[in-house]
Coordinates of C-alpha atoms in Angstrom, one line a residue:
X1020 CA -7.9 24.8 -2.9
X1021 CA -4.9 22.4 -3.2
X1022 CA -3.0 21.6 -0.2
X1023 CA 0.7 22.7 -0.6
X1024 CA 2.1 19.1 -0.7
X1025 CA -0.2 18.1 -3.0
X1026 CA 0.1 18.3 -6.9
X1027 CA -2.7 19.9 -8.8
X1028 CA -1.7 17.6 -12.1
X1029 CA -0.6 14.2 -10.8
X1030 CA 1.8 13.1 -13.0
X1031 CA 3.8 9.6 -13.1
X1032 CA 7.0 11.1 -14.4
X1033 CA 10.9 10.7 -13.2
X1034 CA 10.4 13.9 -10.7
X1035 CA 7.8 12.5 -9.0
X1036 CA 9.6 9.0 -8.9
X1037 CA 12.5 10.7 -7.5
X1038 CA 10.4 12.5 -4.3
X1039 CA 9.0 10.0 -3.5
X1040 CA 12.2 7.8 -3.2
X1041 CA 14.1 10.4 -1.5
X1042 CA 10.8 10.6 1.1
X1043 CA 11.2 7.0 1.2
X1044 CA 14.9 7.2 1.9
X1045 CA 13.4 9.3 5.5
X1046 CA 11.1 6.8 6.4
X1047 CA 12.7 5.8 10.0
X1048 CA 13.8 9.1 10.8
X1049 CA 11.4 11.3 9.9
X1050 CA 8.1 9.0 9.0
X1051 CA 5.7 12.7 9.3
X1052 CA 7.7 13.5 5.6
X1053 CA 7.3 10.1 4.3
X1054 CA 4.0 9.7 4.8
X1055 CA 2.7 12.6 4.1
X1056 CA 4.2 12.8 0.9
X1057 CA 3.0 9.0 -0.1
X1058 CA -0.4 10.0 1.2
X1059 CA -0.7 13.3 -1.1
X1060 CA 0.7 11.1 -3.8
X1061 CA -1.9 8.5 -3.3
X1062 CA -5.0 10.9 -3.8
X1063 CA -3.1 12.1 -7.2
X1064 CA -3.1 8.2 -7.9
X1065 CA -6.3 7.6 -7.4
X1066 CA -8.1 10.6 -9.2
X1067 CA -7.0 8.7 -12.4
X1068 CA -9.3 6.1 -11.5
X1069 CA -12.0 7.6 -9.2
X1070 CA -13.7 10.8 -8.4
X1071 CA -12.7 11.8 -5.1
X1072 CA -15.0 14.6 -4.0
X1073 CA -18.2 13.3 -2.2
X1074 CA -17.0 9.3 -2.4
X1075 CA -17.5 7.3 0.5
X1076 CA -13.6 5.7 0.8
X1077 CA -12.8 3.2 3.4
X1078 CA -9.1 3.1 3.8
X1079 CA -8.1 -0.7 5.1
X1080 CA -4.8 -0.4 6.8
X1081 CA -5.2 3.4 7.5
X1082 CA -2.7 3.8 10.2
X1083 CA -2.6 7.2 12.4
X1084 CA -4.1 9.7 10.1
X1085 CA -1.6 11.0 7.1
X1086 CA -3.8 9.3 4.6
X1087 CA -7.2 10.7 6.4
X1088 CA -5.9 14.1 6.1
X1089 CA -5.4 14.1 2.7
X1090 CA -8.4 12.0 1.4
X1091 CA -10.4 14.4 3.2
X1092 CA -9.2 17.4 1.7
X1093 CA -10.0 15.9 -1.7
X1094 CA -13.3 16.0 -0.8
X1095 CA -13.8 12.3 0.3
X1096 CA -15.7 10.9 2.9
X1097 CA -13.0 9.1 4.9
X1098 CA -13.3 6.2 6.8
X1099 CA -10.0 4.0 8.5
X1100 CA -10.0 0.3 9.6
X1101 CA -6.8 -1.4 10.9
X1102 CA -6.0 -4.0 13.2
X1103 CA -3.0 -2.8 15.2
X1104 CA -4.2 -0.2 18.1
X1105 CA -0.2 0.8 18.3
X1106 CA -0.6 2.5 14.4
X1107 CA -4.3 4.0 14.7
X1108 CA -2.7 6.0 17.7
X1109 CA 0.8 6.7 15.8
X1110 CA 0.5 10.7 16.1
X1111 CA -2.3 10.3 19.8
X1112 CA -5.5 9.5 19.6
X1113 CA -7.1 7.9 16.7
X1114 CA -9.3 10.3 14.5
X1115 CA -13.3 10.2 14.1
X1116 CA -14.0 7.8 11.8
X1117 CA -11.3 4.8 12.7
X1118 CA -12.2 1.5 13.7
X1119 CA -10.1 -1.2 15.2
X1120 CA -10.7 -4.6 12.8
X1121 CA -9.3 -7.0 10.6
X1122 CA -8.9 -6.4 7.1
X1123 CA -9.7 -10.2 6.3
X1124 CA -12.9 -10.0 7.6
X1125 CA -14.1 -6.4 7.5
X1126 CA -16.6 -5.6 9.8
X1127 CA -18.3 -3.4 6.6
X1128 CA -21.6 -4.6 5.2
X1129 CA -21.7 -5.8 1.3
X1130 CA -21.1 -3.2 -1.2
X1131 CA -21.3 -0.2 1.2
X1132 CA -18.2 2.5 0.0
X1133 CA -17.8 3.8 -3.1
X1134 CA -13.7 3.5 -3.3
X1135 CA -11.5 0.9 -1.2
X1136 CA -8.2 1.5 -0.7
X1137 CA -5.2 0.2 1.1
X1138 CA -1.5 1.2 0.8
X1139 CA 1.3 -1.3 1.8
X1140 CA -0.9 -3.5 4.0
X1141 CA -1.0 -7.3 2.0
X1142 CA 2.4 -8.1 3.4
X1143 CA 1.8 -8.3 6.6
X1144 CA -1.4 -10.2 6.2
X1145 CA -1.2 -14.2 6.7
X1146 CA -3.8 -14.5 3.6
X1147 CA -3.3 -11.6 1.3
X1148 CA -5.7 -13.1 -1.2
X1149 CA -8.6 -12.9 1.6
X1150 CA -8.1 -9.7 2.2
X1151 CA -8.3 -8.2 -1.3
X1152 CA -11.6 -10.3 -1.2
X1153 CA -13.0 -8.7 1.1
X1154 CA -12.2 -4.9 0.0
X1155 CA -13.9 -5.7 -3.4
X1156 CA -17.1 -7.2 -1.5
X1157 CA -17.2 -4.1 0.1
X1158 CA -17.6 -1.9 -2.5
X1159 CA -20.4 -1.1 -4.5
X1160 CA -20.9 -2.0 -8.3
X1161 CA -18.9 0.6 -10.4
X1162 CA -17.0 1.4 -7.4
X1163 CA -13.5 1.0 -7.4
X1164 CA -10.4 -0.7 -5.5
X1165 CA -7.2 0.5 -5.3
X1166 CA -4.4 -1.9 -3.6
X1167 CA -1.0 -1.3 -3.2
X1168 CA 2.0 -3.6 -1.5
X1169 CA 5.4 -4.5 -1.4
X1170 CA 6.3 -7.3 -2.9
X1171 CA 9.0 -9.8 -1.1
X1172 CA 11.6 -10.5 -3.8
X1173 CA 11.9 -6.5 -4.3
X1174 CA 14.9 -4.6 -2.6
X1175 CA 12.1 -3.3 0.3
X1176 CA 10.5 -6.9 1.0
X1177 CA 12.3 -7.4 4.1
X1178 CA 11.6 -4.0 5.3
X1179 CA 14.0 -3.0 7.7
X1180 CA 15.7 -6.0 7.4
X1181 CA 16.4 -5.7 3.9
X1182 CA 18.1 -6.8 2.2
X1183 CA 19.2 -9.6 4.2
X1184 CA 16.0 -11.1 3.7
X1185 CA 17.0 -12.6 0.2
X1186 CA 18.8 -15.0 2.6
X1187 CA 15.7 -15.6 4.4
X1188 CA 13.0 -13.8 6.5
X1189 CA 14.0 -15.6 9.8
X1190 CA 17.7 -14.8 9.5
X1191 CA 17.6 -11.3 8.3
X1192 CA 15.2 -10.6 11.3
X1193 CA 17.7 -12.8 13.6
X1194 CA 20.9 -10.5 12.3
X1195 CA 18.8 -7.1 12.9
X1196 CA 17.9 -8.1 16.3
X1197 CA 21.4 -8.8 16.7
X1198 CA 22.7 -5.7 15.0
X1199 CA 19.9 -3.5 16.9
X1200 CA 19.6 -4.4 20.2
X1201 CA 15.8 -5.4 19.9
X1202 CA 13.5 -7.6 17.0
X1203 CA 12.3 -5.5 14.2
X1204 CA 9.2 -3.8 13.9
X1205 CA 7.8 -6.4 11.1
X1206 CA 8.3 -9.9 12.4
X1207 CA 8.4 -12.4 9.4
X1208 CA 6.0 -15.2 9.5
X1209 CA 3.9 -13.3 12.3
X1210 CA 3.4 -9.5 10.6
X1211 CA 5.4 -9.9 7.1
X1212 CA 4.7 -12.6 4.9
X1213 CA 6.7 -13.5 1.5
X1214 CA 3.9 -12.2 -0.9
X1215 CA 4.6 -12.1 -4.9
X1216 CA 4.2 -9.5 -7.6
X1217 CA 2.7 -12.6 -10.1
X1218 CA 0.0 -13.6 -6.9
X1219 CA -1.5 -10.5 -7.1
X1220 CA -1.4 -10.6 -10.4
X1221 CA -3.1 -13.9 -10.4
X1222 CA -5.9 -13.1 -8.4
X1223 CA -6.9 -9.3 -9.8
X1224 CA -7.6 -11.6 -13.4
X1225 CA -9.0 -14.1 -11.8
X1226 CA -11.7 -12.2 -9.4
X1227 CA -15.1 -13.2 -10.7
X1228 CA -16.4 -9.8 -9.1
X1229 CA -14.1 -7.0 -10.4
X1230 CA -12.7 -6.3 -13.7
X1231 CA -8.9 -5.6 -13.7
X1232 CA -8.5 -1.4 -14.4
X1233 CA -4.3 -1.3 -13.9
X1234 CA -1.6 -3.0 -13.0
X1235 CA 1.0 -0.5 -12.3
X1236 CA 4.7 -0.4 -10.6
X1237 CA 3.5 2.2 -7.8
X1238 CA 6.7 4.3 -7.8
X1239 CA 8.0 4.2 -11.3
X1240 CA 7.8 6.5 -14.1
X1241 CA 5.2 5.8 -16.8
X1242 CA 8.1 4.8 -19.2
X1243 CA 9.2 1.8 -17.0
X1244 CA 5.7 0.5 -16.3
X1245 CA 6.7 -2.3 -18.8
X1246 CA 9.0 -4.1 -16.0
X1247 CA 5.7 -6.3 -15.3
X1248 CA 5.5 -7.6 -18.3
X1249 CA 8.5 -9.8 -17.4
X1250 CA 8.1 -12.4 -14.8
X1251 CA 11.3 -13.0 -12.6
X1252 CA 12.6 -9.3 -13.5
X1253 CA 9.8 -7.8 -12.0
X1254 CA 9.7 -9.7 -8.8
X1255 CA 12.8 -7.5 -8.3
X1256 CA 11.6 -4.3 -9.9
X1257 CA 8.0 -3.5 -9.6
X1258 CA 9.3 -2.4 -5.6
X1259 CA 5.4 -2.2 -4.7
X1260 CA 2.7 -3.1 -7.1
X1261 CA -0.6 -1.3 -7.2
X1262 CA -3.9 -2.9 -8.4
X1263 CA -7.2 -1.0 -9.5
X1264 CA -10.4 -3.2 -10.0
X1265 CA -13.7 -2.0 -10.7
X1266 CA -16.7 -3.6 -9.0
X1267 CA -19.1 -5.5 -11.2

């Protein structure tokens, strides 16, 4: 059975672009809609690529359960890594199945799960390119990785101090604190770092380990998918890029 927020026939088309934005537009005040929706989106995402029902998914990044819930309905078995305690116990305590590591260095032996994912979690890595090394050496041959982030020349690369951070991650987080009364959640330099649409790009074609599937703008409709075919423009537009490899 389908869950209610999910959609039998995932579809990249203008309404789903526009749900997802508006749940995006809710993030800070009322995350439980936002991610939930993202997570229900994501399994829709990544049946185009992988069968769901009886895979062995490690989620890097997994945060306090939306995604576990919906994976698991799909059929997956669902595991979580993530490195910030604060996140695993977002909504109490962490669920079976979570542990606390880094994703650079993933306490997961050598081609162990069948699909690796990880949604919005490169930016606030010091070395991105590590890290998506590490969730292709964890999956098995034929297997398949699916990474998503936010890219920092997009109108969401500051976070929630965009979009002051075209004038720099230090000031935009100096003129929040000021605005807000306290530092934001995502400190640049220390948990966001200025990560590119072309380096991820870079690396997925260069991996000598995984083949490149797709290289897709993550919220966009099919019809604008061909923003990444133009560097500069799509620094801005591609908002979060997702990258699917397949294990060699």
């Amino acid at each position: 059975m389908t869950n209610a927020t999910e959609s039998p026939e995932w579809t990249a088309d203008l309404g789903r672009a526009v749900r997802l934005f508006r749940a995006f537009g809710v993030e800070q005040s009322d995350p439980a809609r936002f991610y939930e929706t993202l997570a229900a989106d994501s399994v829709g995402q990544v049946r185009q690529y992988a069968e769901l029902p009886g895979a062995l998914l490690l989620d890097v990044g997994g945060g306090p359960g939306y995604f576990a819930d919906a994976f698991r309905r799909a059929g997956a078995t669902y595991y979580a890594i993530d490195s910030d305690l604060g996140e695993l116990s977002g909504r109490g305590e962490p669920t079976p199945g979570t542990v606390l590591g880094s994703g650079m260095a993933l306490p997961v032996a050598d081609a162990a799960v069948d699909i690796c994912f990880s949604s919005n979690v490169l930016e606030h890595v010091p070395d991105p390119w590590l890290m998506a090394d590490e969730l292709v050496r964890v999956t098995r041959p034929g297997g398949t990785v699916f990474l998503s982030y936010t890219g920092w020349w997009g109108p969401h690369g500051g976070h929630e101090t965009a979009p002051w951070h075209y004038l720099g991650g230090h000031r935009a987080a100096s003129r929040y604190e000021r605005r807000q009364g306290h530092p934001p959640k995502n400190q640049f330099g220390e948990s966001l770092f200025p990560i590119t649409v072309a380096g991820g790009l870079r690396w997925a074609r260069s991996c000598r380990t995984a083949d490149l599937v797709a290289a897709v703008p993550r919220y966009h409709p099919r019809w604008a998918y061909g923003v990444l075919a133009v560097p500069g423009v799509r620094e801005v537009v591609t908002w979060n890029l997702v990258l699917v490899l397949r294990r060699r």
